[in-house]
XYZ file of C-alpha atoms in Angstrom:
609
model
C 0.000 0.000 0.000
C 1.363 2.834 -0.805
C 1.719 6.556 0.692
C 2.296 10.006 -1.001
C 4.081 12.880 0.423
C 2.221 16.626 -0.258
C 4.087 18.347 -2.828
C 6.563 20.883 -1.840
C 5.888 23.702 -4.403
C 2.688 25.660 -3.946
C 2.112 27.954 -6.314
C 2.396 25.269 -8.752
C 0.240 23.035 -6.662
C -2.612 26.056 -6.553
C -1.877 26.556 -10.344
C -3.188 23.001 -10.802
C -5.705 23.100 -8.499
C -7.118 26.191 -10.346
C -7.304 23.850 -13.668
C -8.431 20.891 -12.419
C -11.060 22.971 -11.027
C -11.820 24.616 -14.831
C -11.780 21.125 -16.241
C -13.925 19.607 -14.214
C -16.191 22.695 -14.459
C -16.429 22.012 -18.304
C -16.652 18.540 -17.663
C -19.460 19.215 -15.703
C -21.730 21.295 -18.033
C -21.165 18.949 -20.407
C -22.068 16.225 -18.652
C -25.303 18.302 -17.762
C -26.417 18.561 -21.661
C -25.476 15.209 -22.597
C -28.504 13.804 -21.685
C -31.163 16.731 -22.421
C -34.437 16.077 -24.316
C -34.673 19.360 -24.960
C -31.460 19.530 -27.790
C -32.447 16.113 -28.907
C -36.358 15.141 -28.611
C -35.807 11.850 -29.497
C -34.860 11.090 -26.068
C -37.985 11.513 -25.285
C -39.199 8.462 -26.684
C -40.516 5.500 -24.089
C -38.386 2.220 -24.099
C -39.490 -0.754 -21.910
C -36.923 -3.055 -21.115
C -35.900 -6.537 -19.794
C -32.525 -7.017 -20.073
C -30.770 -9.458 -17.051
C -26.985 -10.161 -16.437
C -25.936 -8.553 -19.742
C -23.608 -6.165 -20.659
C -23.310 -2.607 -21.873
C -23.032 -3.498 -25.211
C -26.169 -5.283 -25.315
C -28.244 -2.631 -23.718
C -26.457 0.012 -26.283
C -27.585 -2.212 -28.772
C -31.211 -2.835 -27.924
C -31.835 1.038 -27.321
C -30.432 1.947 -30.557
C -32.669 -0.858 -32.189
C -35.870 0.409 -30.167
C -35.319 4.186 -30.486
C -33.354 4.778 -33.879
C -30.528 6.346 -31.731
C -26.745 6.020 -32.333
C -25.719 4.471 -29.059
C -22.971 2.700 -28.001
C -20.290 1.758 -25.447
C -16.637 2.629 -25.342
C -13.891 -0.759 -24.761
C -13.360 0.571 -21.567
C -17.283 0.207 -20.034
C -18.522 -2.255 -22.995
C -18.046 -5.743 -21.295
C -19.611 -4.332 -17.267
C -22.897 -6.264 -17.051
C -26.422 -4.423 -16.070
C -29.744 -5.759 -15.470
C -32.555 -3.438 -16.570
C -36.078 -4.275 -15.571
C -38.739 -1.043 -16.719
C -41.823 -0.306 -17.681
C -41.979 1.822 -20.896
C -40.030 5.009 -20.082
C -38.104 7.677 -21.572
C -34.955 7.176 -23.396
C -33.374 10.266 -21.217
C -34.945 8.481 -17.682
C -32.717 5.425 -18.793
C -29.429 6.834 -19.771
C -29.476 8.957 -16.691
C -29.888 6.266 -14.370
C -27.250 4.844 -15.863
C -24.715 7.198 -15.489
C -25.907 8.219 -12.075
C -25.415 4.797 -10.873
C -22.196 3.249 -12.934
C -20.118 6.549 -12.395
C -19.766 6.497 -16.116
C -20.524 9.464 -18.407
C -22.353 9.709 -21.529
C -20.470 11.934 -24.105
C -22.452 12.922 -27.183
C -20.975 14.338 -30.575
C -22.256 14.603 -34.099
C -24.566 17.480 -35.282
C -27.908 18.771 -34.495
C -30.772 16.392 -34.783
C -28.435 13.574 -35.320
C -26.068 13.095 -32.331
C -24.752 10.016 -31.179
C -24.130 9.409 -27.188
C -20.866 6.825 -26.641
C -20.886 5.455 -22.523
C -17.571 6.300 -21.329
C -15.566 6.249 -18.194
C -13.307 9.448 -17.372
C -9.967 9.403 -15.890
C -11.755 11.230 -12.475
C -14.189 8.267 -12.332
C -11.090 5.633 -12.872
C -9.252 7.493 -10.042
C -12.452 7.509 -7.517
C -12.464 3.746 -8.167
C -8.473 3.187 -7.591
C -8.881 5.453 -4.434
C -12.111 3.399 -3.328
C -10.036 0.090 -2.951
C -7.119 1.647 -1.749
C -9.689 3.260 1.082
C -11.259 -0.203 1.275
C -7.768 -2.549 1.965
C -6.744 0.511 3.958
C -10.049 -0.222 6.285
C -9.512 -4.118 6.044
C -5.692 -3.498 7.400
C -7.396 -2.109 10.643
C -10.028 -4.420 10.790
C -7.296 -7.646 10.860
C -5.536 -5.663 13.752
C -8.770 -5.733 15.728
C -9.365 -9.672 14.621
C -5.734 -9.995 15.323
C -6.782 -8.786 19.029
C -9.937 -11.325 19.506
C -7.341 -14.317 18.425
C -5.025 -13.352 21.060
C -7.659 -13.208 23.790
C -8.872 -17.099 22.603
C -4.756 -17.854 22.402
C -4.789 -16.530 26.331
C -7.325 -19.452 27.978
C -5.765 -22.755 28.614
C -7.382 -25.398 26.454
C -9.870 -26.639 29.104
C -11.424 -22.629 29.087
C -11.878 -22.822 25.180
C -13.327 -25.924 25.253
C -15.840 -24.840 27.634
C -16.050 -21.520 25.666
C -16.489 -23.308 22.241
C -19.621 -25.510 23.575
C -21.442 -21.970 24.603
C -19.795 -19.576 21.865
C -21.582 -17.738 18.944
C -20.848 -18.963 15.364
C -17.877 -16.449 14.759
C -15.689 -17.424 18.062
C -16.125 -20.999 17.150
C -14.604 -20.491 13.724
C -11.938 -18.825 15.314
C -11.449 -21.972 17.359
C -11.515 -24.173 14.880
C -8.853 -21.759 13.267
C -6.360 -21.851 16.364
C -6.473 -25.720 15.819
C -4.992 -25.703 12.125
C -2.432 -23.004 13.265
C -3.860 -19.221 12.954
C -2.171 -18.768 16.666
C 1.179 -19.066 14.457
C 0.308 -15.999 12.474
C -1.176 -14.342 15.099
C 1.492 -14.467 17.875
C 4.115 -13.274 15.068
C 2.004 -10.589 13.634
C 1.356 -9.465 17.109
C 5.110 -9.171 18.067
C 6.272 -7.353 15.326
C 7.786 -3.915 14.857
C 5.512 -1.326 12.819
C 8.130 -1.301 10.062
C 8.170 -4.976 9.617
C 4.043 -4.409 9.417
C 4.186 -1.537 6.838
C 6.579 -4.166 4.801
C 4.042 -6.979 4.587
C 1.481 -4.619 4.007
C 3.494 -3.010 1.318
C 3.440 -6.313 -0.378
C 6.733 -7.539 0.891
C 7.475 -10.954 2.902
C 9.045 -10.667 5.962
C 11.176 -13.837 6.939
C 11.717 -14.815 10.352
C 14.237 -17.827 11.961
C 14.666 -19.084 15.487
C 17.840 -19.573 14.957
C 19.026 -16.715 12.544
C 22.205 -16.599 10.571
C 24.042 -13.336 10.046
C 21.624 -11.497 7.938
C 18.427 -13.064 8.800
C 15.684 -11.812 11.456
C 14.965 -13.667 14.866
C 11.656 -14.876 15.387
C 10.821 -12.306 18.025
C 10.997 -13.343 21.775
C 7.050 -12.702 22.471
C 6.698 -15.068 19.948
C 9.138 -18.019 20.716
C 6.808 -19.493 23.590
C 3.963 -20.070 21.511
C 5.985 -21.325 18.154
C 7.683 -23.836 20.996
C 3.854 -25.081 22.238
C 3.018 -25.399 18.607
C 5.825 -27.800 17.698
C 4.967 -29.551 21.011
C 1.771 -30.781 18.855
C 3.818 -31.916 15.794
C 4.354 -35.371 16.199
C 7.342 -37.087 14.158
C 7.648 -40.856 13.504
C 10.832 -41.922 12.281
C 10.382 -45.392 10.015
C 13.202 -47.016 7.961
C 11.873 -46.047 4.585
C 9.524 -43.140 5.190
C 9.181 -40.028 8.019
C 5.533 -39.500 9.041
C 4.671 -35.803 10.384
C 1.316 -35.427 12.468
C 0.393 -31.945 12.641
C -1.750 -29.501 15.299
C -2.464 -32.944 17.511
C -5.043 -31.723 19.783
C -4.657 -31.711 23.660
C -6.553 -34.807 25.556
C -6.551 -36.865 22.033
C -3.925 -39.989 22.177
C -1.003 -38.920 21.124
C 0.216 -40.754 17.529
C 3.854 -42.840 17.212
C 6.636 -40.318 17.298
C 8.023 -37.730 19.655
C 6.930 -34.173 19.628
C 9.111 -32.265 17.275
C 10.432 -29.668 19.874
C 12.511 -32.433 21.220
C 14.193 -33.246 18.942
C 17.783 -32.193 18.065
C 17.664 -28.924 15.877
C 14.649 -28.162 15.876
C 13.676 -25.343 15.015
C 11.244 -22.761 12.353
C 11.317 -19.998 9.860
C 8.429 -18.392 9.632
C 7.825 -16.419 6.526
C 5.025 -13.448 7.082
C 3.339 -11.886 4.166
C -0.997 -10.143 3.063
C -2.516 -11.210 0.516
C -5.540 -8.953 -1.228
C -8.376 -10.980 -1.666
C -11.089 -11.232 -4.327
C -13.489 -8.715 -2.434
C -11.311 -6.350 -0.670
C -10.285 -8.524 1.810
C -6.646 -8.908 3.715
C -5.394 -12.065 4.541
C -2.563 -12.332 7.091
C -0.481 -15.244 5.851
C 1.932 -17.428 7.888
C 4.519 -19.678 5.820
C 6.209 -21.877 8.441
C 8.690 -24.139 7.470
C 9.560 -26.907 10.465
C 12.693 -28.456 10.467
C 14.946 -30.946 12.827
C 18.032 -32.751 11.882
C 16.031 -36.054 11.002
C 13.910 -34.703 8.846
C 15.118 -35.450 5.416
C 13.176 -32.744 3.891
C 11.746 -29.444 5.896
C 8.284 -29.301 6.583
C 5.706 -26.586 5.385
C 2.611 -25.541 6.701
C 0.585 -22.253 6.230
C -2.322 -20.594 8.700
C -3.187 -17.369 8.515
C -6.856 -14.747 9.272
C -8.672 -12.480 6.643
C -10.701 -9.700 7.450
C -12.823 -7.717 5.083
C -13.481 -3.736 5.546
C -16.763 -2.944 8.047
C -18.686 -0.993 4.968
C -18.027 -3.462 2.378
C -19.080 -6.457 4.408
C -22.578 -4.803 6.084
C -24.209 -3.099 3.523
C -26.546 -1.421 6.393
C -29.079 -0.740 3.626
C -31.506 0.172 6.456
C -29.151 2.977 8.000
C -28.463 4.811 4.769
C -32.265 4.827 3.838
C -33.808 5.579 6.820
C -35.689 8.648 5.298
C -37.559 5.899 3.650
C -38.839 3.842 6.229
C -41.868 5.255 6.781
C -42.893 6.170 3.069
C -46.438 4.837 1.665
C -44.291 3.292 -1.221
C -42.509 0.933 1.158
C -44.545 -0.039 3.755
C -47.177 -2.468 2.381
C -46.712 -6.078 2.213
C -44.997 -8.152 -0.682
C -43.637 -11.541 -1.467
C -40.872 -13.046 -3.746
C -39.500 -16.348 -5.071
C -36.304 -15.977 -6.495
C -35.998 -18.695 -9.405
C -32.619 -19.888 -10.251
C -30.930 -19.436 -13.886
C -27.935 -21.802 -13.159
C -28.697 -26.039 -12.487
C -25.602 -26.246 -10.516
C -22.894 -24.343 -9.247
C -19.322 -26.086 -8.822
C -18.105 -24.796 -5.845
C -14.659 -25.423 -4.777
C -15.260 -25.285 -1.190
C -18.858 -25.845 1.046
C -21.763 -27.536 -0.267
C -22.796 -27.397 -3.973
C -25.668 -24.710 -4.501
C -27.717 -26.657 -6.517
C -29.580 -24.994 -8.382
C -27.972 -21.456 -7.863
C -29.471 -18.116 -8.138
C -27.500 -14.926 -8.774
C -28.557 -11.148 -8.036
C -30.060 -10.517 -11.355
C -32.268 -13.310 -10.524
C -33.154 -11.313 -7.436
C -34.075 -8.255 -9.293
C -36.154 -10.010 -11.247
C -38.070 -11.152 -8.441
C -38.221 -7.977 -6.905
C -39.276 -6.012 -10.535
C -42.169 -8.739 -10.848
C -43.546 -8.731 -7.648
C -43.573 -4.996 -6.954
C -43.732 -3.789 -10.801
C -41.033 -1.166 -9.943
C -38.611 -0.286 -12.465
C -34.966 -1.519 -11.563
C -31.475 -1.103 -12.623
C -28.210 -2.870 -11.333
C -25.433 -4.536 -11.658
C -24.094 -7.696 -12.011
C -21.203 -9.482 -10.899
C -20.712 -13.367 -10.207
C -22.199 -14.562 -6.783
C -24.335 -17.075 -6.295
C -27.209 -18.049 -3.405
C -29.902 -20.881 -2.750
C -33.199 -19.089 -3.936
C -34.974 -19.588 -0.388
C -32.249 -17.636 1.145
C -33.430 -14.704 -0.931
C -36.761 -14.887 -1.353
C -39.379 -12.789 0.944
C -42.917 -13.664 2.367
C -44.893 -11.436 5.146
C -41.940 -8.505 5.197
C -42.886 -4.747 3.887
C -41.561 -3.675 1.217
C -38.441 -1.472 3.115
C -37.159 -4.431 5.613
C -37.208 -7.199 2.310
C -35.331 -5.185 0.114
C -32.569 -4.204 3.725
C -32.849 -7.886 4.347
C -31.537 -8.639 1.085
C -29.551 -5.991 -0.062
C -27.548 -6.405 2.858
C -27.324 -10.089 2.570
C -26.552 -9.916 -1.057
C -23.703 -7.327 -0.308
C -26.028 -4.374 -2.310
C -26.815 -1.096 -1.404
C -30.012 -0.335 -2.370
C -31.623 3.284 -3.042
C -34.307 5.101 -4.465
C -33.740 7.375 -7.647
C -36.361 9.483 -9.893
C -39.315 6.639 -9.331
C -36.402 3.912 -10.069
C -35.030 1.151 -7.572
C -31.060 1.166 -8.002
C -28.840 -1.490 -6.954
C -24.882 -1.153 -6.178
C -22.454 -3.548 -5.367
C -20.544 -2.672 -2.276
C -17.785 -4.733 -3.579
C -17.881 -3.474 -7.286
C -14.597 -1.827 -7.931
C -12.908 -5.082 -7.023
C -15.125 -7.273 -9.002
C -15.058 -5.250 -11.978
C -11.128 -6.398 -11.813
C -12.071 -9.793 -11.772
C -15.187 -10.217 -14.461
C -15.155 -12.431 -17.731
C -17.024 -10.835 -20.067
C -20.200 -12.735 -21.360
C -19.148 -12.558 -25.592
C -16.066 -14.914 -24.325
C -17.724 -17.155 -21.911
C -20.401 -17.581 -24.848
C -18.246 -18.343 -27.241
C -16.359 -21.159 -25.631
C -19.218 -22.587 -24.202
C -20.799 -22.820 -27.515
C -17.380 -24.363 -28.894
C -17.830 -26.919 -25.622
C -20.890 -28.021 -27.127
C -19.964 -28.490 -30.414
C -16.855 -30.191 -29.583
C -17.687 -31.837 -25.922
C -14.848 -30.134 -24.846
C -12.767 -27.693 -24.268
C -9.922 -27.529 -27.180
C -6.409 -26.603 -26.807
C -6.972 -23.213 -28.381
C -10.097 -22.586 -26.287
C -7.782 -23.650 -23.231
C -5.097 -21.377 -24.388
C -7.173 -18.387 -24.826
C -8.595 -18.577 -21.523
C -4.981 -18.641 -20.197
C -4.586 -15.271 -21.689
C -7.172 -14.405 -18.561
C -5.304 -12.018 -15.755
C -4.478 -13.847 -12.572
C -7.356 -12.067 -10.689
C -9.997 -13.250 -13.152
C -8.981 -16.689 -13.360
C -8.138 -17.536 -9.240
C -11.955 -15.204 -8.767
C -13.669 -18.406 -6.962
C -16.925 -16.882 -7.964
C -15.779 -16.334 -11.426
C -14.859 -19.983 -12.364
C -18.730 -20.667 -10.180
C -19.711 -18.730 -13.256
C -17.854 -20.484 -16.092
C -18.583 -23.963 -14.331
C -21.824 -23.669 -13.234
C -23.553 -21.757 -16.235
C -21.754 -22.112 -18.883
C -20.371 -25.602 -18.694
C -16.738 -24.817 -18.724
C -15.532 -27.643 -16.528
C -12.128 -27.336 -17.947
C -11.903 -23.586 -15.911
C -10.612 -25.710 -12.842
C -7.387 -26.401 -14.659
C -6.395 -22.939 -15.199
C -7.337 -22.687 -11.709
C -4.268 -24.678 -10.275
C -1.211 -22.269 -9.790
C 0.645 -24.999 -10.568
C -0.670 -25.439 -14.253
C -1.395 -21.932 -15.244
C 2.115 -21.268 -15.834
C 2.748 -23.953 -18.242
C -0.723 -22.547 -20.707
C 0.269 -19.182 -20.366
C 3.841 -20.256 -21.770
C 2.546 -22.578 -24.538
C 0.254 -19.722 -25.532
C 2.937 -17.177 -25.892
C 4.708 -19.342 -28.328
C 4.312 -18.950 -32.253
C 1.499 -20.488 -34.015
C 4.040 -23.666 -35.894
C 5.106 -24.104 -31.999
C 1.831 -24.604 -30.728
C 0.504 -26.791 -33.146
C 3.958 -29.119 -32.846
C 3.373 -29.480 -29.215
C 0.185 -32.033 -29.456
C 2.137 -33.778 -31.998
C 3.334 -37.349 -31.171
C 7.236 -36.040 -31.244
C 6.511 -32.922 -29.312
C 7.821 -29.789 -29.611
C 11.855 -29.136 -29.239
C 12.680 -26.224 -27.201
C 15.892 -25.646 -29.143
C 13.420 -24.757 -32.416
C 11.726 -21.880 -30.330
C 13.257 -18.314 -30.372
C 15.640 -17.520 -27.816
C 12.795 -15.150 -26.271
C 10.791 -18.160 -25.789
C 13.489 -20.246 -24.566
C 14.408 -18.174 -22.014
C 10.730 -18.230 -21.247
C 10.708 -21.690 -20.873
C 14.095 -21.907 -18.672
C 11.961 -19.232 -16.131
C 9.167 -21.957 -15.633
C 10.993 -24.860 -14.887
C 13.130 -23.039 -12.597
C 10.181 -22.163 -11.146
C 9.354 -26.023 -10.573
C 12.699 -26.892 -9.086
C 13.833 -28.388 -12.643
C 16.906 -30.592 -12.604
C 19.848 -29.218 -11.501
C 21.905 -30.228 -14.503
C 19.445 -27.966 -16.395
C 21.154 -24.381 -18.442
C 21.035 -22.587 -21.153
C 22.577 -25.155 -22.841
C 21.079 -28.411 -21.628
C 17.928 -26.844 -22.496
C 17.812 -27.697 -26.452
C 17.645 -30.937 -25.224
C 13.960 -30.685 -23.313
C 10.752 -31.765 -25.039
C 7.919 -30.565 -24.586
C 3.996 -32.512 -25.403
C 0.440 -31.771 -24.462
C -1.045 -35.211 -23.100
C -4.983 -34.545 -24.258
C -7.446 -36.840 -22.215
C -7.857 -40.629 -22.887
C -11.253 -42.135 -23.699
C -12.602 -43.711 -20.770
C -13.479 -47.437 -21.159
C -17.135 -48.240 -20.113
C -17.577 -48.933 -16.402
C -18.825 -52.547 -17.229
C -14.866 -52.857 -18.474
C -12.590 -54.198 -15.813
C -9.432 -52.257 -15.990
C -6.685 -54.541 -15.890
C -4.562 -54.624 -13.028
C -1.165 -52.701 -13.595
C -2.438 -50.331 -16.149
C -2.745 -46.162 -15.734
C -6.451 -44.852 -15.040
C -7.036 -43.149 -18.256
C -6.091 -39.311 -18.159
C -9.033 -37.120 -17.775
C -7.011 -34.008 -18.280
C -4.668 -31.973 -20.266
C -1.062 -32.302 -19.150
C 2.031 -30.727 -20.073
C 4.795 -33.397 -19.932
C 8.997 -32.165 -20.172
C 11.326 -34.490 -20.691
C 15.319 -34.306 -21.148
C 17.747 -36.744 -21.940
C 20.398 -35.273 -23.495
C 22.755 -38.395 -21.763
C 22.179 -41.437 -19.707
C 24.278 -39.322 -16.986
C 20.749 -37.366 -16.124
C 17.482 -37.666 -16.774
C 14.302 -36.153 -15.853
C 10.218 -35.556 -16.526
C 8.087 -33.217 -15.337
C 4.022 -33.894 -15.548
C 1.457 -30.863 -14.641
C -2.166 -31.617 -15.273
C -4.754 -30.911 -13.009
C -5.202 -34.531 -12.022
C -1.260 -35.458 -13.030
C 1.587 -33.611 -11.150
C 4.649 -35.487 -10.585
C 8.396 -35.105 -10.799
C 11.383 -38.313 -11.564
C 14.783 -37.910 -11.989
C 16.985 -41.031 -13.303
């Protein structure tokens, strides 16, 4: 996170102050006549319109169908999704709402009786948005300082107070329980105990490393920390056998201890802790705790990870009935209603919890709130999914259903020029993260035609960002309603490197590399081999491996085997058949060293000969 110093020079400060302020003064009048019936009458005319989970593009499109009016969306705005539920009115009533909610600004040009309104997004609105998440993870920071604080009062009791706590505790102290028993108290007692430099460095993005028994040049583990990184290797059971070490982790007090002794007995033993945030999908900050347990007879050091998120107070409770208080009592919203909320997805493929099955999203609630109250609603849409019951309302007025489930939905409601209007609390994070609809489309259709994903499909969909393809609730999406059960592949940090290398490589390469012989790395350019040397590294390749060992690797895509019939015995001794795409190295450039390297989703392994 970072932190700007005021500038030095003020007159030139003022000087810019003074335009920004003329700018934005022009800005502003124009934005004022943009939308104004009065220049153009054909904004007057009445659209009705019933457009769910779709994008800007397609509403651009329908109105200029409907009305005769050149409308459309810049690159920048063209793949956010809407959902636009209206009785029949004015073309002006719509595009205001829309700006007034999105932040976005129509600009019109073109001459008298024939201009043509493009939806942008400015620079200002593209810095409010930037300055909105830095606000946000600036708020979550605190708020893991304060959950920071409730962990250390649960890692104060002795074990028979939180057991007696945890039979009698709400729902949120028991998860932080359940927590302490897979480790958080490791990340907590650290985080706790460390200077505020070493803080601003994690939160800066930086790891901190930690040792409790530091060379020259590395950082203690600090003292206020020691005790409780000593009780937690207490509860790490080793058991040395003649061809294999077996480590028993977090082995809870009063259950039978397993074969072994407790790993803070034995000789050098000892931890490096490696501290470090992670930004999560929403706006949340996760304190993360790398711990790497070691003792002279353990062949190979051991690595755990625990950790706590927290999520900013504003983003996390809506409080839809605090900021429309003024409302409560209005005619409008006090008379009974009732919603179901029917699902648009059969089944959502979630990677952790139950399946939601079938799933509904919050266009579907809009719908449901548009048909049962016949108001006119605009919002958008991002990925997130919910079991219709948990969203649909029965003997609530009108103002506690629509608090009830904006705030469960993560949606601040309010009401704008007769029109409901929906916001995401959450949206200038998930705007980071959102696949637009024309490509999920498009490779679901080539799904269907081909029953699965192909290797340029799979390639494209490498070409994703990071934050769009590890978005949980984005690959919910892809999975769930649109069939793309291939998604989880890209999914696996492990894989994702190896697609977005093959699909950086020239079009001859890619084609050679589902060939039977592979593809050579010594044909690629010496870009691409270099490329290539990165990722393996990466993987802890051989050692042997260099610049000029590498001509030697190979490099095929596996595709999936067809799977017998289930009546079909498989013989003993044989593979399962693969089921996904793999990326196999080899090299063998002598019968001094060789080596192959498998990632797949379902195939990861590593020989050396």
């Amino acid at each position: 996170m970072k932190s700007y110093g005021s500038r030095r020079v003020v007159v030139l400060s003022a000087m810019v102050c003074a335009l920004v302020a003329s700018v934005s003064g022009v800005q502003a009048q124009d934005q004022e006549t943009a939308i104004n019936p009065i220049a153009d009458p054909r904004l007057t005319v009445a659209v009705g319109l019933k457009l769910k989970f779709k994008s800007f593009t397609d509403l651009c499109n329908e109105l200029r169908t409907r009305t005769g009016v050149a409308i459309s969306a810049s690159p920048g705005v063209a793949d956010d999704n809407v959902t636009v539920l209206c009785k029949p009115r004015s073309l002006a009533s719509v595009l205001q709402r829309v700006e007034d909610l999105f932040g976005f600004t129509w600009v019109r040009t073109g001459a008298v009786r024939d201009y043509r309104y493009e939806l942008t997004q400015t620079e200002s609105s593209l810095r409010r948005e930037a300055a909105l998440r830095q606000r946000t993870l600036r708020a979550a920071q605190f708020a893991l300082d304060r959950e920071a604080e409730e962990y250390r009062k649960l890692i104060a009791l002795t074990d028979e107070e939180r057991r007696d706590l945890g039979s009698r505790a709400d729902p949120q102290t028991r998860t932080r329980l359940e927590s302490l028993g897979y480790g958080a108290d490791t990340a907590v007692m650290v985080y706790h105990n460390l200077s505020q430099v070493q803080k601003d460095q994690i939160f800066a993005g930086n790891k901190v490393a930690l040792h409790s028994h530091p060379s020259r040049g590395e950082s203690p583990i600090p003292d206020g920390a020691m005790a409780g990184i000593d009780k937690r290797m207490s509860r790490i059971y080793v058991n040395q056998q003649p061809d294999r070490t077996e480590v028993h982790y977090s082995v809870p007090v009063g259950v039978p201890s397993p074969a072994g002794q407790p790993l803070n007995t034995l000789v050098g033993a000892g931890a490096r802790i490696v501290m470090s945030a992670n930004e999560g999908e929403l706006g949340d900050v996760s304190l993360i705790a790398a711990t790497t347990w070691h003792a002279d007879v353990l062949r190979m050091p051991q690595v755990s990870m625990s950790g706590i998120t927290a999520r900013a107070e504003d983003v996390e409770h809506p409080e839809n009935a605090k900021h429309n208080a003024a409302l409560k009592g209005v005619s409008t919203f006090t008379h009974q209603v009732a919603w179901v909320v029917q699902p648009s997805c059969k089944t959502v493929a979630k990677h952790r919890g139950p399946l939601v099955n079938p799933a509904s999203t919050r266009a579907d609630v809009l719908e449901a709130i548009h048909l049962a109250t016949g108001a006119d609603v605009i919002g958008d849409s991002f990925a997130r999914f919910f079991a219709p019951p948990d969203l649909s309302v029965s003997g609530q007025n009108l103002f506690e259903s629509l608090c009830s489930v904006g705030d469960h939905m993560r949606m601040r409601w309010s009401r704008a020029d007769g029109w409901l209007t929906f916001r995401t609390t959450t949206y200038f994070f998930e705007r980071l993260a959102d696949v637009p609809n024309r490509l999920l489309e498009r490779w679901s259709a080539a799904r269907v035609s081909k029953k699965t994903l192909q290797v340029q499909e799979m390639l494209e969909v490498a070409a994703l960002s990071d934050r769009q393809l590890s978005n949980r609730r984005e690959a919910e999406r892809a999975m769930g309603c649109y069939g793309l059960q291939e998604w989880s592949e890209l999914r696996d940090p492990e894989v994702r490197p190896h697609w977005r290398l093959a699909a950086g490589f020239p079009a001859a390469a890619r084609a050679r590399l589902c060939s039977s012989n592979g593809l050579m790395v010594a044909t690629l350019p010496r870009e691409h081999q270099t490329r290539v040397m990165s990722v393996l590294q990466a993987e802890g390749g051989d050692p042997s491996l260099n610049s000029r060992t590498l001509a030697a690797v190979r490099i095929r895509l596996l595709l999936p085997e067809p799977i017998a019939p289930e009546a079909t015995p498989r013989k003993r001794g044989t593979k399962k058949a693969r089921t996904d795409i793999t990326f196999l190295y080899t090299f063998d450039e002598s019968t001094k060293t060789a080596w192959t390297l498998e990632r797949g989703e379902n195939h990861k392994s590593t020989s050396r000969e």
